[in-house]
mmCIF file of C-alpha atoms in Angstrom:
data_model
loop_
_atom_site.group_PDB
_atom_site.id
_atom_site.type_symbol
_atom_site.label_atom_id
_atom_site.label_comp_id
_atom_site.label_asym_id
_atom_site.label_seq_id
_atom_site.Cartn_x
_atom_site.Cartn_y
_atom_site.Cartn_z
ATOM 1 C CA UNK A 1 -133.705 159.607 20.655
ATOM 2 C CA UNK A 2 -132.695 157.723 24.206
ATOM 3 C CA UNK A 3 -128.891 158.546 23.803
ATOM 4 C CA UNK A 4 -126.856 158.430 26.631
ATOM 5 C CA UNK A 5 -123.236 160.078 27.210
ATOM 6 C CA UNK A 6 -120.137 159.161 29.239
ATOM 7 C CA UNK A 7 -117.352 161.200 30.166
ATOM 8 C CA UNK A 8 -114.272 160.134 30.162
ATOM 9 C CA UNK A 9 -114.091 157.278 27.393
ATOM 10 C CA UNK A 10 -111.065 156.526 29.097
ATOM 11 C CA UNK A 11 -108.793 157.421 32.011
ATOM 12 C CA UNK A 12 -105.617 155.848 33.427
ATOM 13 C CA UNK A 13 -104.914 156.469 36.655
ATOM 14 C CA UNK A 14 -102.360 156.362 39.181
ATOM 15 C CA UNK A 15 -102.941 154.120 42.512
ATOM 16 C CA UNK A 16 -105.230 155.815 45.276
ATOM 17 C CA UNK A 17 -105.993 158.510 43.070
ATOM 18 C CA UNK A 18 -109.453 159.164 42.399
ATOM 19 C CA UNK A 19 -111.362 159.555 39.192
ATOM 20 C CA UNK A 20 -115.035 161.126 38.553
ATOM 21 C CA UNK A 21 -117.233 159.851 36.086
ATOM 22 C CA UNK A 22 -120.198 161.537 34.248
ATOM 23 C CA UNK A 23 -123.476 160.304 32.951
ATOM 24 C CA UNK A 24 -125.547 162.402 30.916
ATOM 25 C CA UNK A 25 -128.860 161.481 29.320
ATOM 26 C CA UNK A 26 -129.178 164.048 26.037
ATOM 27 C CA UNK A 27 -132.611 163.569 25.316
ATOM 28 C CA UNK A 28 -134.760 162.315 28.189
ATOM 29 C CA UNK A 29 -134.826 162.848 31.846
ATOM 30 C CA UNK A 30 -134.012 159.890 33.814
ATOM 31 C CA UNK A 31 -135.334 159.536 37.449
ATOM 32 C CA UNK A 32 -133.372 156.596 37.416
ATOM 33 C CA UNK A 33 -129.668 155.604 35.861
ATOM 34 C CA UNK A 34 -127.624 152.699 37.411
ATOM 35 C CA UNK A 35 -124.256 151.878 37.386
ATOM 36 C CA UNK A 36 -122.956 148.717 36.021
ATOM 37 C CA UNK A 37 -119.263 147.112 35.756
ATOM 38 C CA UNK A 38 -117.425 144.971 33.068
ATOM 39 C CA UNK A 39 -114.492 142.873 33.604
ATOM 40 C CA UNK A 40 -112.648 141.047 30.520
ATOM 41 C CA UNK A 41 -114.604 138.381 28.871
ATOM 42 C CA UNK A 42 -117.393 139.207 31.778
ATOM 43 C CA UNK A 43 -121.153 140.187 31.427
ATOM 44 C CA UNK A 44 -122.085 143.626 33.150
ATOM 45 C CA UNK A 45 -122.984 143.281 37.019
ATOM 46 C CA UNK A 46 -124.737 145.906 38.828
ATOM 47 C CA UNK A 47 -123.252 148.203 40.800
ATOM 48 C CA UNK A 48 -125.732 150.167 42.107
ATOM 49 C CA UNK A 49 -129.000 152.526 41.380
ATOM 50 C CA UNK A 50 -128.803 156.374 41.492
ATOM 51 C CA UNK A 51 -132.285 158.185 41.934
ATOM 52 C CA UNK A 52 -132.295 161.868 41.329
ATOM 53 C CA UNK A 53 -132.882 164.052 44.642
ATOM 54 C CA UNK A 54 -132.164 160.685 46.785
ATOM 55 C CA UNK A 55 -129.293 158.596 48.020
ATOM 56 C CA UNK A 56 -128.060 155.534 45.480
ATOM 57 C CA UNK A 57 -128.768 151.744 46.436
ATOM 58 C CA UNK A 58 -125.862 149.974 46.595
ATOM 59 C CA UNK A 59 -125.472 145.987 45.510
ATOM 60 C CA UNK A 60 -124.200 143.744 47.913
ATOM 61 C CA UNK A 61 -120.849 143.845 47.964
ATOM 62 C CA UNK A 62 -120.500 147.279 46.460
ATOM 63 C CA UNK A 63 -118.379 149.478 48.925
ATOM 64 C CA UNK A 64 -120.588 152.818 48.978
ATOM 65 C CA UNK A 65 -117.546 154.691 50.662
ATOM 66 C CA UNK A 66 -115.337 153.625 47.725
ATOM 67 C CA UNK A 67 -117.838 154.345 45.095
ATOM 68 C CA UNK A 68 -119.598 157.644 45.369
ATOM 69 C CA UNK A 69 -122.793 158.383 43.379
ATOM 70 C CA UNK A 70 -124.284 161.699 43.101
ATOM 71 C CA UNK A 71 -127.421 162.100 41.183
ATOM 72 C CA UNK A 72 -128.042 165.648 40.984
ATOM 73 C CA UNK A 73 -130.299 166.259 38.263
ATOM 74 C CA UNK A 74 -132.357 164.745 36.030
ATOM 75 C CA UNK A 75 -129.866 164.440 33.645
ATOM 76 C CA UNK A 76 -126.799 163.555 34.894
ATOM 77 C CA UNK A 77 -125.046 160.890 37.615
ATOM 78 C CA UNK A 78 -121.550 160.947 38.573
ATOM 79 C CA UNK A 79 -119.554 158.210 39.508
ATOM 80 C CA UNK A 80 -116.131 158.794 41.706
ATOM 81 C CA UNK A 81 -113.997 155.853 41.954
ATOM 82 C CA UNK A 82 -112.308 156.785 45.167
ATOM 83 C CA UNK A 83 -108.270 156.144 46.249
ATOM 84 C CA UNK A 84 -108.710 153.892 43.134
ATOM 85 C CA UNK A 85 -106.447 150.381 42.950
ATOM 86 C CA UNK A 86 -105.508 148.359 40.070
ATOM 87 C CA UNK A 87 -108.147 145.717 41.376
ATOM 88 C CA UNK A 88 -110.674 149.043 40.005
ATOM 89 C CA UNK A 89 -109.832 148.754 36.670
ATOM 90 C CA UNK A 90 -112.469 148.112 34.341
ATOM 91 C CA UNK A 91 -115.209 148.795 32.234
ATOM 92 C CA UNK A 92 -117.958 151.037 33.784
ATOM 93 C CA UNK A 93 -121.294 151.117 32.051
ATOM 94 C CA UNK A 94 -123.804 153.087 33.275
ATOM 95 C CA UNK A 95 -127.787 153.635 31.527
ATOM 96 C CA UNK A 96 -130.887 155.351 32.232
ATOM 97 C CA UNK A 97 -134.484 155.063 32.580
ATOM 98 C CA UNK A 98 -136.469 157.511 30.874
ATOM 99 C CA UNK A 99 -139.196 158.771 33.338
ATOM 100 C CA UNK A 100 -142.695 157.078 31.266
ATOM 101 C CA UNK A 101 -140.254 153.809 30.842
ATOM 102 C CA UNK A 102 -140.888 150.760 32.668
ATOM 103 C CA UNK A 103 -137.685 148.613 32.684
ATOM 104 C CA UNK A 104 -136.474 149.941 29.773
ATOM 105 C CA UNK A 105 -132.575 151.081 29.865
ATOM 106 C CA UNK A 106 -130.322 152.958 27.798
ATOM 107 C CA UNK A 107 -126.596 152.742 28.246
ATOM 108 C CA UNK A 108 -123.852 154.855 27.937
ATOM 109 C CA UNK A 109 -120.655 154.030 25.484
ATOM 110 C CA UNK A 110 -119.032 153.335 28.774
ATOM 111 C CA UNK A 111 -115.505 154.441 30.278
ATOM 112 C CA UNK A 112 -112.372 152.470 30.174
ATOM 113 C CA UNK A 113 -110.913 152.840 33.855
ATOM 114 C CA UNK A 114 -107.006 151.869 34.266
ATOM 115 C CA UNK A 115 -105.422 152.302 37.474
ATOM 116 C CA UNK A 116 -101.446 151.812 37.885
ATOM 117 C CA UNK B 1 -130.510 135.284 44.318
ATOM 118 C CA UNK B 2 -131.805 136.107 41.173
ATOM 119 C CA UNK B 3 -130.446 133.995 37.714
ATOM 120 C CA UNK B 4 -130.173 134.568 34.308
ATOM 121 C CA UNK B 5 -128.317 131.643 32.309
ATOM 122 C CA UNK B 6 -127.516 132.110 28.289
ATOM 123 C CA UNK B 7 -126.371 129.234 26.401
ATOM 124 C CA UNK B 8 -124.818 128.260 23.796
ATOM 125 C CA UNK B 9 -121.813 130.856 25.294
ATOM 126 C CA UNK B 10 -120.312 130.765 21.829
ATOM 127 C CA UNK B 11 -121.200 129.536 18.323
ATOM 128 C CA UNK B 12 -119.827 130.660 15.226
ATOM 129 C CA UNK B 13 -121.318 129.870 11.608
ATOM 130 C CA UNK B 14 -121.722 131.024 8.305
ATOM 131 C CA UNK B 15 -123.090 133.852 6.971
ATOM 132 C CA UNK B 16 -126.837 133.473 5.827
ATOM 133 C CA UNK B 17 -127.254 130.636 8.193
ATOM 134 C CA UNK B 18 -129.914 131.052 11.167
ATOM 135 C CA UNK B 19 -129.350 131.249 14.630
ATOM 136 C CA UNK B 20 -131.268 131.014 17.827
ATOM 137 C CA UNK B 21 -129.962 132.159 21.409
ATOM 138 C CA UNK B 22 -131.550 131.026 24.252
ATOM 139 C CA UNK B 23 -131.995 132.754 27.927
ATOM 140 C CA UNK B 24 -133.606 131.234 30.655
ATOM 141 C CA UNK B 25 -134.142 133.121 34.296
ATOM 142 C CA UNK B 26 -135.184 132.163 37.819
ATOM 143 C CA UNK B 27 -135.550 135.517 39.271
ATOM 144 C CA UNK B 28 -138.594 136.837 41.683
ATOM 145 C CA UNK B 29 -140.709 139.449 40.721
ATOM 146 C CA UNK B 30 -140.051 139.307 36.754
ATOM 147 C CA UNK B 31 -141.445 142.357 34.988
ATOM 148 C CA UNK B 32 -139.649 142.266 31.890
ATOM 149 C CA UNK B 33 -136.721 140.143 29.598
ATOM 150 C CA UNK B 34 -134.458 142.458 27.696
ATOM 151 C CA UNK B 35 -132.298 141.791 24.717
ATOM 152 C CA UNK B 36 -128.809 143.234 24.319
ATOM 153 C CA UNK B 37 -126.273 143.325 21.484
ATOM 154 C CA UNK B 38 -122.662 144.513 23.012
ATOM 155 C CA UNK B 39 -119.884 145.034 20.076
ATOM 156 C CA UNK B 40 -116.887 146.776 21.152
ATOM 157 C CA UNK B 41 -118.435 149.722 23.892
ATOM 158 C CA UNK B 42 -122.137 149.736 25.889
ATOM 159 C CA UNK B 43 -124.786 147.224 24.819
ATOM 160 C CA UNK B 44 -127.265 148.557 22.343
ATOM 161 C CA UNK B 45 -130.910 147.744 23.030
ATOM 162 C CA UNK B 46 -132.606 145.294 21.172
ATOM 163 C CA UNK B 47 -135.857 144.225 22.377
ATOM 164 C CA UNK B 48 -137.884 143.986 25.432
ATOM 165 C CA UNK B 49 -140.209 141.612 26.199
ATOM 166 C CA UNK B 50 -143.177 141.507 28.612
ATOM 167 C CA UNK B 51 -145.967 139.427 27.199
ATOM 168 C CA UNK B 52 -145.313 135.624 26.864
ATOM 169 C CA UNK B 53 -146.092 134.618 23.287
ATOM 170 C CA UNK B 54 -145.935 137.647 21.373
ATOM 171 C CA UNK B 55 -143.098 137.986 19.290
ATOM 172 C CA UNK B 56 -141.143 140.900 18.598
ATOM 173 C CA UNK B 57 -139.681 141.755 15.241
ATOM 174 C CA UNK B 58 -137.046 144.350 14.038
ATOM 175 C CA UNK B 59 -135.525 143.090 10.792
ATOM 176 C CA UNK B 60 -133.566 139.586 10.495
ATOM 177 C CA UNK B 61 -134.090 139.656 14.296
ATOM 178 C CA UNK B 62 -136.581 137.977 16.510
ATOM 179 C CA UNK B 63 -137.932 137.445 20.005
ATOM 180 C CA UNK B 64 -140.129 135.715 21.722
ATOM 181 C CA UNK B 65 -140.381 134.996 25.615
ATOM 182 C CA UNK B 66 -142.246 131.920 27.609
ATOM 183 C CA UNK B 67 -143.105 132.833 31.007
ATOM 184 C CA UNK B 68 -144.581 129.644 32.015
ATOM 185 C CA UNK B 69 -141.206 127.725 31.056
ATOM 186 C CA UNK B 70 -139.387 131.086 31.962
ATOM 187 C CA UNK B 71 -137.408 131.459 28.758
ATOM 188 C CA UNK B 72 -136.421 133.705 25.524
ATOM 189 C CA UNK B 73 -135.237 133.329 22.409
ATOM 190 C CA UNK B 74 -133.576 135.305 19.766
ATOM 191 C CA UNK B 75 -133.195 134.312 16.410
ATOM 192 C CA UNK B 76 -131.811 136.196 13.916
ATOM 193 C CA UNK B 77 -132.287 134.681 9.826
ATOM 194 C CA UNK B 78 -129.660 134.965 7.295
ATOM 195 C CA UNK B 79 -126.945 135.856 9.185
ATOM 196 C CA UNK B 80 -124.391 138.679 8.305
ATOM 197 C CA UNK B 81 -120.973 139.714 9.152
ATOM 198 C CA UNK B 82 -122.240 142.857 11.089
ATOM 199 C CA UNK B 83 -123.966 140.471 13.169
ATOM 200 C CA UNK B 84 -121.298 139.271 15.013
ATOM 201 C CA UNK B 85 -121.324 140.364 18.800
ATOM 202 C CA UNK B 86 -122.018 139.533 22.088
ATOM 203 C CA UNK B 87 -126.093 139.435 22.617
ATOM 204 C CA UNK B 88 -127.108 139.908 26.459
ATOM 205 C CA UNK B 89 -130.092 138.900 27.834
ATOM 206 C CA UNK B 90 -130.922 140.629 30.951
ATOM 207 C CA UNK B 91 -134.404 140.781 32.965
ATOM 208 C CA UNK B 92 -136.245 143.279 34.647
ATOM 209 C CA UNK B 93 -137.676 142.987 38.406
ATOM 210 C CA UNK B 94 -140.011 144.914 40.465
ATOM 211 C CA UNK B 95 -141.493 148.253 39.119
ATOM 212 C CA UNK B 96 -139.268 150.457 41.034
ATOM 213 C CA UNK B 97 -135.933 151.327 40.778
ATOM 214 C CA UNK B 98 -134.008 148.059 40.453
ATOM 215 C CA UNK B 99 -131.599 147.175 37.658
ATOM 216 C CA UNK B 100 -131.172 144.238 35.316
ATOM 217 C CA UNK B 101 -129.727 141.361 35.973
ATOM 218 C CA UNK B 102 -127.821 140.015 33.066
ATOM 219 C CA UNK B 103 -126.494 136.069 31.797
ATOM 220 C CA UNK B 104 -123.234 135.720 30.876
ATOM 221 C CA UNK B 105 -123.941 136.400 27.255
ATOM 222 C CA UNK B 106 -123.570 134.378 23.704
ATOM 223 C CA UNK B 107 -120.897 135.228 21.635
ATOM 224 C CA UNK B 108 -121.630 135.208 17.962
ATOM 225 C CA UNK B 109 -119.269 134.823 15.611
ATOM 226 C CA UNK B 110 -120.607 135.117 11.787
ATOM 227 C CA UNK B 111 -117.764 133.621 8.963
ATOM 228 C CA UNK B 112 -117.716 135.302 5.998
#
């Protein structure tokens, strides 16, 4: 149970192009799934929250307008990497929080983002 | 600002030896510690940890968390190949919505 899908695995990109990510979760509903970001050799840092029904919470630092999160169901968050730069590319994570969980996450496989 | 610091960041040893991986955090609100092991794609959950001085078992691997001296370990007993990966720690705040903040990571390199 808990598993958690990405879509793409991978996507190169050309400069100020944009690309839309999906996160599903298979088996649960998630109120919650969040958004996280890898760089080489890095440890994942938060991008931002996405609540169903509700705008996302954005870290500090996190340009909202640049990264758009839609939340529309209980079972799946997008992600679109707007008029996306090289600077973009990385590894984006996202997980979800089954509704009875407390802190609990489950993460996605992830998506390999390349921008040229 | 919230602070989760892993240490050793990298060991390597032999297969069938033990290891333990430390986390400390310095965070406000803590609600839970979680552990992480991250091979090649998304970090697969380990354990989480709420309760100081319980410890949590699954297999070869263990964990146990402090919250007085605001720390966790992991150990994991006679080591295998397949073991070798990055293990996050990451903790929990609030009750709401927030995510996890995550340390830096250990990577664990097991020698045949």
């Amino acid at each position: 149970g808990a598993v958690v899908s990405q879509h793409p695995s991978w996507v190169i990109c050309k400069s100020g192009t944009s690309v839309k990510i999906e996160c599903r979760s298979l088996d649960f509903q998630a109120t919650t799934m969040f958004w996280y970001r890898q760089f080489p050799k890095q440890s994942l840092m938060l991008m931002a929250t996405s609540n169903e029904g509700s705008k996302a919470t954005y870290e500090q630092g996190v340009e909202k307008d640049k990264f758009l999160i839609n939340h529309a169901s209980l079972t799946l968050s997008t992600l679109t990497v707007t008029s996306a730069h090289p600077e973009d590319s990385s590894f984006y994570i996202c997980s979800a929080r089954p509704q009875i969980a407390d802190n609990e996450q489950f993460f996605g496989p992830g998506t390999r983002l390349t921008v040229l | 600002e919230d602070k989760v610091v892993q240490s050793p960041l990298s060991l390597v040893v032999h297969e069938g030896d033990t290891v333990t991986l430390n986390c400390s955090y310095e965070v406000t609100n803590f609600r839970s510690l979680l552990w992480y092991k991250q091979e090649k794609k998304a970090p697969t959950f380990l354990f989480m940890l709420t309760s100081s001085g319980i410890e949590k078992k699954s297999g070869r691997l263990s964990s146990i968390l402090d919250k007085k001296e605001l720390f966790s370990i992991l150990n994991i007993t006679a080591t295998q190949t397949g073991d070798s990966a990055v293990y996050l720690c990451a903790v929990g705040t609030g009750g709401g919505a927030d995510g996890l903040t995550f340390g830096k990571g250990t990577h664990l390199i097991i020698q045949p």
